[in-house]
Amino acid sequence: MSNEIRIASWWEMTLLVVAYAIPLFFYYYSYLTGEGHWFSRSGSLMVILGAFLEYRNFGIQQYLREKRDETWKPDPIIVNQLRSRKPFDILLLTSLVLGTAIWGYGDLLFNNT
């Protein structure tokens, strides 16, 4: 199962990069066109991807905790995998907060006159 978790982590990291790249692309597009609503709407996509990834992350962490607690002596590989997911978890929560802020206030960065 460890290899499956590594593969899942690779896909999760790719989706997280996409979640951060979408607002960057639409910020540039909105800067060129002067229409801030595209940047604002990209925040909703960031939140959707972040929520999906957080759901998957929670499931994987739950699985790892159950595996860790099966025996009286936890497997060091599982403990390290749990620790290594902490920065990913922080990036996910940051993407949710940032995506919500972009979604709500992103259009105010551009002059729509």
mmCIF file of C-alpha atoms in Angstrom:
data_model
loop_
_atom_site.group_PDB
_atom_site.id
_atom_site.type_symbol
_atom_site.label_atom_id
_atom_site.label_comp_id
_atom_site.label_asym_id
_atom_site.label_seq_id
_atom_site.Cartn_x
_atom_site.Cartn_y
_atom_site.Cartn_z
ATOM 1 C CA MET A 1 0.000 0.000 0.000
ATOM 2 C CA SER A 2 2.970 2.306 0.479
ATOM 3 C CA ASN A 3 3.562 2.501 -3.272
ATOM 4 C CA GLU A 4 -0.100 3.352 -3.830
ATOM 5 C CA ILE A 5 0.186 6.210 -1.345
ATOM 6 C CA ARG A 6 3.259 7.538 -3.179
ATOM 7 C CA ILE A 7 1.360 7.444 -6.487
ATOM 8 C CA ALA A 8 -1.602 9.185 -4.855
ATOM 9 C CA SER A 9 0.759 11.806 -3.452
ATOM 10 C CA TRP A 10 2.173 12.461 -6.906
ATOM 11 C CA TRP A 11 -1.298 13.068 -8.329
ATOM 12 C CA GLU A 12 -2.255 15.199 -5.368
ATOM 13 C CA MET A 13 0.821 17.387 -5.756
ATOM 14 C CA THR A 14 0.090 17.786 -9.479
ATOM 15 C CA LEU A 15 -3.484 18.865 -8.754
ATOM 16 C CA LEU A 16 -2.258 21.244 -6.058
ATOM 17 C CA VAL A 17 0.119 22.885 -8.539
ATOM 18 C CA VAL A 18 -2.794 23.199 -10.982
ATOM 19 C CA ALA A 19 -4.934 24.720 -8.210
ATOM 20 C CA TYR A 20 -2.308 27.431 -7.668
ATOM 21 C CA ALA A 21 -1.607 27.885 -11.407
ATOM 22 C CA ILE A 22 -5.221 28.577 -12.391
ATOM 23 C CA PRO A 23 -5.503 31.873 -10.457
ATOM 24 C CA LEU A 24 -2.047 32.928 -11.644
ATOM 25 C CA PHE A 25 -3.091 32.409 -15.259
ATOM 26 C CA PHE A 26 -6.374 34.250 -14.809
ATOM 27 C CA TYR A 27 -4.684 37.062 -12.902
ATOM 28 C CA TYR A 28 -2.471 37.620 -15.932
ATOM 29 C CA TYR A 29 -5.455 37.344 -18.275
ATOM 30 C CA SER A 30 -7.461 39.791 -16.159
ATOM 31 C CA TYR A 31 -4.497 42.147 -16.066
ATOM 32 C CA LEU A 32 -4.366 42.149 -19.880
ATOM 33 C CA THR A 33 -8.114 42.578 -20.393
ATOM 34 C CA GLY A 34 -8.891 44.702 -17.339
ATOM 35 C CA GLU A 35 -11.813 42.433 -16.451
ATOM 36 C CA GLY A 36 -11.341 41.216 -12.903
ATOM 37 C CA HIS A 37 -14.258 38.802 -12.881
ATOM 38 C CA TRP A 38 -12.123 36.107 -14.537
ATOM 39 C CA PHE A 39 -9.591 36.258 -11.735
ATOM 40 C CA SER A 40 -12.370 36.250 -9.169
ATOM 41 C CA ARG A 41 -13.989 33.182 -10.703
ATOM 42 C CA SER A 42 -10.672 31.354 -10.742
ATOM 43 C CA GLY A 43 -10.787 31.464 -6.946
ATOM 44 C CA SER A 44 -13.817 29.180 -7.032
ATOM 45 C CA LEU A 45 -11.868 26.637 -9.087
ATOM 46 C CA MET A 46 -9.044 26.824 -6.565
ATOM 47 C CA VAL A 47 -11.496 26.154 -3.732
ATOM 48 C CA ILE A 48 -13.091 23.207 -5.560
ATOM 49 C CA LEU A 49 -9.725 21.572 -6.235
ATOM 50 C CA GLY A 50 -8.558 22.330 -2.696
ATOM 51 C CA ALA A 51 -11.687 20.806 -1.163
ATOM 52 C CA PHE A 52 -11.334 17.681 -3.300
ATOM 53 C CA LEU A 53 -7.683 17.314 -2.332
ATOM 54 C CA GLU A 54 -8.444 17.908 1.338
ATOM 55 C CA TYR A 55 -11.052 15.132 1.225
ATOM 56 C CA ARG A 56 -8.508 12.726 -0.300
ATOM 57 C CA ASN A 57 -5.809 13.843 2.114
ATOM 58 C CA PHE A 58 -8.094 13.189 5.071
ATOM 59 C CA GLY A 59 -8.832 9.674 3.803
ATOM 60 C CA ILE A 60 -5.159 8.839 3.322
ATOM 61 C CA GLN A 61 -4.227 10.216 6.733
ATOM 62 C CA GLN A 62 -7.041 8.223 8.324
ATOM 63 C CA TYR A 63 -5.789 5.056 6.616
ATOM 64 C CA LEU A 64 -2.228 5.713 7.797
ATOM 65 C CA ARG A 65 -3.377 6.350 11.371
ATOM 66 C CA GLU A 66 -5.305 3.074 11.396
ATOM 67 C CA LYS A 67 -2.246 1.211 10.082
ATOM 68 C CA ARG A 68 -0.043 2.914 12.664
ATOM 69 C CA ASP A 69 -2.353 1.965 15.522
ATOM 70 C CA GLU A 70 -2.729 -1.706 14.503
ATOM 71 C CA THR A 71 0.305 -2.816 16.473
ATOM 72 C CA TRP A 72 1.882 -1.811 19.739
ATOM 73 C CA LYS A 73 5.034 -0.744 17.873
ATOM 74 C CA PRO A 74 4.236 1.615 14.971
ATOM 75 C CA ASP A 75 5.995 1.088 11.669
ATOM 76 C CA PRO A 76 8.520 3.930 11.186
ATOM 77 C CA ILE A 77 7.666 4.155 7.481
ATOM 78 C CA ILE A 78 4.023 4.890 8.271
ATOM 79 C CA VAL A 79 4.992 7.416 10.940
ATOM 80 C CA ASN A 80 7.283 9.169 8.436
ATOM 81 C CA GLN A 81 4.528 9.207 5.813
ATOM 82 C CA LEU A 82 2.188 10.847 8.300
ATOM 83 C CA ARG A 83 4.831 13.463 9.122
ATOM 84 C CA SER A 84 5.625 14.093 5.470
ATOM 85 C CA ARG A 85 1.961 14.877 4.730
ATOM 86 C CA LYS A 86 1.913 17.790 7.196
ATOM 87 C CA PRO A 87 3.366 20.404 4.777
ATOM 88 C CA PHE A 88 0.944 19.175 2.111
ATOM 89 C CA ASP A 89 -1.917 19.654 4.557
ATOM 90 C CA ILE A 90 -0.785 23.217 5.277
ATOM 91 C CA LEU A 91 -0.586 23.989 1.546
ATOM 92 C CA LEU A 92 -4.090 22.600 1.080
ATOM 93 C CA LEU A 93 -5.564 24.734 3.837
ATOM 94 C CA THR A 94 -3.726 27.768 2.465
ATOM 95 C CA SER A 95 -5.195 27.091 -0.973
ATOM 96 C CA LEU A 96 -8.700 27.001 0.509
ATOM 97 C CA VAL A 97 -8.245 30.307 2.340
ATOM 98 C CA LEU A 98 -6.502 31.993 -0.591
ATOM 99 C CA GLY A 99 -9.059 30.663 -3.081
ATOM 100 C CA THR A 100 -11.916 31.962 -0.945
ATOM 101 C CA ALA A 101 -10.286 35.407 -0.715
ATOM 102 C CA ILE A 102 -9.709 35.495 -4.482
ATOM 103 C CA TRP A 103 -13.249 34.332 -5.110
ATOM 104 C CA GLY A 104 -14.711 37.027 -2.882
ATOM 105 C CA TYR A 105 -12.438 39.995 -3.531
ATOM 106 C CA GLY A 106 -10.369 39.212 -6.637
ATOM 107 C CA ASP A 107 -12.340 41.491 -8.926
ATOM 108 C CA LEU A 108 -11.591 44.496 -6.704
ATOM 109 C CA LEU A 109 -7.932 44.414 -7.760
ATOM 110 C CA PHE A 110 -8.830 45.555 -11.263
ATOM 111 C CA ASN A 111 -10.296 48.819 -12.475
ATOM 112 C CA ASN A 112 -13.537 47.990 -14.293
ATOM 113 C CA THR A 113 -14.289 51.501 -15.530
#
